[in-house]
Amino acid sequence: FIETVRFTIPEGFELRQIVNRLVNNEQLNIDREKFVYLIENGDFDFIFLKGIPKGKNRLEGYLFPDTYEVVKGITEEELIYKMLKRFDEVFKEEYYNRAEELNMSIQDVIILASIIEREAKIDDERPIISSVFHNRLKKDMFLQSCATIQYVLGERKEKLTYKDLEIDSPYNTYKNLGLPPMPIASPGKASIEAALYPEDTEFLYFVAKGDGSHVFSKSYSEHLKAQNRN
């Protein structure tokens, strides 16, 4: 009889949240310092990690969110490997080919997927939200994603202030063009697919309705009207 431990990592969890959840699970008995050291410096030979330098937050976005069943007594290294292996299973060859078609690196895809994961609440909207970001990238517009600011703040404030939007960070997509330097959370499969297969739209803006869904707009004037309606 082999004792096992089950745990779930929700989609959209940040690396710090994943670390906390696993370290605080007494059945796993994971050493925080060792775990963090391995995340930053361990050798994990996966094609999708090629070119990502060792260091802080290196595996942000790649410890795949899922429900796992592991053997009690699993080592820190084995646990990280298992979660990366799950990412490897999900991120199939077709995705690599599609990323190439879009002229995106795997890291770009996961960065965008992580933003979609944090912005979308409804599955059907993921490819539309993706289209907004793809359209903005093509037009050299700021992505202006609140989720990237929340990542810098280290808290998920419902309402951001103008001061928050001024924060000096490479993750501030209100002040820096293009994608942030690294993913901001662990995206699930639906968000990865949305990043790779955006809907074909002309939308450049979206605003939350408050019920999880969004109003999408093609122009700034439309967007302002949508904001005022909410």
C-alpha positions as CSV (number, residue, x, y, z in Angstrom):
1,F,0.0,0.0,0.0
2,I,1.5,3.3,-1.1
3,E,0.3,6.4,0.6
4,T,-0.5,9.3,-1.7
5,V,-1.3,13.0,-1.3
6,R,-3.8,14.8,-3.5
7,F,-3.6,18.6,-4.0
8,T,-5.0,21.1,-6.5
9,I,-3.4,24.1,-8.0
10,P,-6.1,26.4,-9.4
11,E,-5.7,28.1,-12.8
12,G,-4.4,31.7,-12.4
13,F,-2.4,31.0,-9.3
14,E,0.9,32.9,-9.1
15,L,4.2,31.1,-8.3
16,R,4.2,32.6,-4.8
17,Q,0.7,31.2,-4.2
18,I,1.7,27.8,-5.5
19,V,4.8,27.7,-3.3
20,N,2.7,28.7,-0.2
21,R,0.0,26.1,-0.9
22,L,2.5,23.3,-1.3
23,V,4.7,24.3,1.6
24,N,1.7,24.7,3.9
25,N,0.4,21.2,3.0
26,E,1.6,19.2,6.0
27,Q,1.2,15.9,4.2
28,L,3.7,16.9,1.6
29,N,6.4,18.1,4.0
30,I,8.1,20.4,1.5
31,D,11.0,22.6,2.6
32,R,10.4,26.2,1.5
33,E,14.0,27.2,1.0
34,K,15.0,24.1,-0.9
35,F,11.8,24.3,-3.0
36,V,12.4,28.0,-3.9
37,Y,16.1,27.3,-4.6
38,L,15.2,24.5,-7.1
39,I,12.5,26.7,-8.8
40,E,15.2,29.3,-9.3
41,N,18.2,27.2,-10.0
42,G,17.3,23.6,-10.6
43,D,18.1,21.9,-13.9
44,F,14.9,20.9,-15.7
45,D,15.5,19.8,-19.2
46,F,12.3,20.8,-21.0
47,I,12.2,22.4,-24.4
48,F,9.8,25.1,-23.3
49,L,12.2,26.3,-20.7
50,K,15.1,26.8,-23.2
51,G,16.3,30.4,-23.1
52,I,14.7,31.3,-19.8
53,P,17.5,32.4,-17.4
54,K,17.8,31.0,-13.9
55,G,16.7,33.3,-11.1
56,K,13.7,34.7,-9.4
57,N,10.3,33.6,-10.7
58,R,11.9,31.5,-13.5
59,L,9.1,28.9,-13.5
60,E,6.3,31.5,-13.2
61,G,3.6,30.2,-15.6
62,Y,5.0,26.7,-16.1
63,L,4.0,24.8,-12.9
64,F,0.8,23.5,-14.5
65,P,-2.5,24.2,-12.6
66,D,-4.2,20.8,-12.1
67,T,-5.1,18.2,-9.5
68,Y,-2.2,16.0,-8.7
69,E,-1.8,12.8,-6.8
70,V,1.7,12.2,-5.6
71,V,3.5,9.6,-3.4
72,K,3.9,10.7,0.2
73,G,7.5,11.7,0.7
74,I,8.0,13.1,-2.8
75,T,11.1,15.3,-3.0
76,E,11.0,19.0,-3.8
77,E,12.7,18.3,-7.1
78,E,10.4,15.4,-8.1
79,L,7.4,17.6,-7.3
80,I,8.6,20.5,-9.6
81,Y,9.4,17.9,-12.3
82,K,6.0,16.4,-12.1
83,M,4.3,19.8,-12.6
84,L,6.6,20.7,-15.4
85,K,5.9,17.3,-17.0
86,R,2.2,18.0,-16.9
87,F,2.8,21.3,-18.7
88,D,4.8,19.4,-21.3
89,E,1.9,16.9,-21.8
90,V,-0.6,19.8,-22.3
91,F,1.6,21.9,-24.5
92,K,1.5,19.7,-27.6
93,E,3.4,19.9,-30.8
94,E,0.6,21.7,-32.6
95,Y,1.0,24.6,-30.1
96,Y,4.7,24.9,-30.9
97,N,3.9,25.1,-34.6
98,R,1.2,27.6,-34.1
99,A,3.5,29.8,-31.9
100,E,5.9,29.8,-34.8
101,E,3.2,30.8,-37.2
102,L,2.3,33.7,-35.0
103,N,6.0,34.6,-34.7
104,M,5.8,34.2,-30.9
105,S,8.2,32.4,-28.6
106,I,6.8,29.9,-26.2
107,Q,7.5,32.4,-23.4
108,D,5.5,35.0,-25.3
109,V,2.6,32.6,-25.6
110,I,2.6,31.8,-21.8
111,I,3.0,35.4,-20.8
112,L,-0.1,36.3,-23.0
113,A,-2.0,33.3,-21.8
114,S,-1.3,34.2,-18.1
115,I,-2.7,37.7,-18.7
116,I,-5.8,36.2,-20.4
117,E,-6.2,33.8,-17.5
118,R,-6.2,36.6,-15.0
119,E,-8.5,38.9,-17.1
120,A,-11.1,36.3,-18.2
121,K,-13.8,34.9,-16.0
122,I,-15.9,33.2,-18.7
123,D,-14.4,30.6,-21.0
124,D,-16.2,31.9,-24.1
125,E,-14.6,35.3,-23.7
126,R,-11.0,34.0,-23.5
127,P,-10.4,34.1,-27.3
128,I,-12.1,37.5,-27.6
129,I,-9.9,39.0,-24.8
130,S,-6.9,37.4,-26.6
131,S,-7.9,39.2,-29.8
132,V,-7.9,42.5,-28.0
133,F,-4.3,42.0,-26.8
134,H,-3.2,40.6,-30.2
135,N,-4.8,43.7,-31.9
136,R,-3.1,46.0,-29.5
137,L,0.3,44.4,-29.9
138,K,0.0,44.7,-33.7
139,K,-0.9,48.4,-33.4
140,D,1.9,49.1,-30.9
141,M,-0.6,50.1,-28.3
142,F,-0.1,49.6,-24.5
143,L,-1.7,46.4,-23.4
144,Q,-3.1,48.3,-20.3
145,S,-3.9,45.1,-18.4
146,C,-4.9,45.6,-14.7
147,A,-3.7,42.1,-14.0
148,T,-0.1,43.0,-14.7
149,I,-0.4,45.9,-12.1
150,Q,-1.9,43.6,-9.6
151,Y,1.1,41.2,-10.1
152,V,3.5,44.1,-9.2
153,L,1.4,45.1,-6.2
154,G,1.4,41.5,-5.0
155,E,-2.4,41.9,-4.2
156,R,-5.5,41.6,-6.4
157,K,-7.2,44.9,-5.7
158,E,-10.7,45.1,-7.2
159,K,-10.2,48.7,-8.1
160,L,-6.8,50.1,-9.1
161,T,-6.0,53.8,-8.4
162,Y,-4.3,56.2,-10.8
163,K,-1.3,56.0,-8.5
164,D,-1.2,52.2,-9.0
165,L,-1.1,52.7,-12.7
166,E,2.0,54.9,-12.3
167,I,4.0,52.2,-10.6
168,D,7.5,51.9,-12.0
169,S,8.0,48.3,-13.1
170,P,8.7,46.4,-16.4
171,Y,5.4,44.6,-15.6
172,N,3.4,47.9,-15.9
173,T,1.6,47.5,-19.2
174,Y,0.2,51.0,-18.9
175,K,3.8,52.4,-19.2
176,N,5.7,49.7,-21.2
177,L,4.9,48.6,-24.7
178,G,4.6,44.9,-25.5
179,L,4.3,42.0,-23.2
180,P,5.7,42.0,-19.7
181,P,9.1,40.2,-19.2
182,M,7.6,37.0,-17.6
183,P,4.2,35.3,-17.1
184,I,2.1,36.7,-14.2
185,A,0.3,33.5,-13.3
186,S,-0.1,29.8,-14.3
187,P,-2.5,29.7,-17.2
188,G,-4.7,26.6,-17.8
189,K,-5.2,24.9,-21.2
190,A,-8.2,27.2,-22.2
191,S,-6.1,30.3,-21.8
192,I,-3.1,28.8,-23.6
193,E,-5.4,27.9,-26.5
194,A,-6.9,31.4,-26.5
195,A,-3.5,33.0,-26.7
196,L,-2.6,30.8,-29.7
197,Y,-6.0,31.0,-31.4
198,P,-7.5,34.5,-30.8
199,E,-10.9,35.2,-32.3
200,D,-10.8,37.4,-35.4
201,T,-12.1,40.7,-34.2
202,E,-11.4,44.5,-34.4
203,F,-11.8,45.0,-30.7
204,L,-9.2,47.1,-28.9
205,Y,-10.9,47.6,-25.5
206,F,-12.9,45.7,-22.9
207,V,-14.5,46.7,-19.7
208,A,-15.9,44.4,-16.9
209,K,-19.7,44.4,-16.5
210,G,-19.4,43.2,-12.9
211,D,-21.0,39.8,-13.5
212,G,-17.8,38.2,-14.9
213,S,-18.5,39.2,-18.5
214,H,-17.1,42.1,-20.4
215,V,-18.2,44.8,-23.0
216,F,-15.9,44.9,-26.0
217,S,-15.3,48.0,-28.1
218,K,-13.5,48.9,-31.3
219,S,-13.0,52.6,-30.5
220,Y,-12.1,54.6,-27.5
221,S,-15.3,56.6,-27.7
222,E,-17.3,53.3,-27.7
223,H,-15.2,52.2,-24.7
224,L,-15.9,55.4,-22.7
225,K,-19.7,54.9,-23.3
226,A,-19.4,51.3,-22.1
227,Q,-17.4,52.4,-19.0
228,N,-20.1,55.0,-18.2
229,R,-22.9,52.5,-18.6
230,N,-21.3,50.3,-15.8
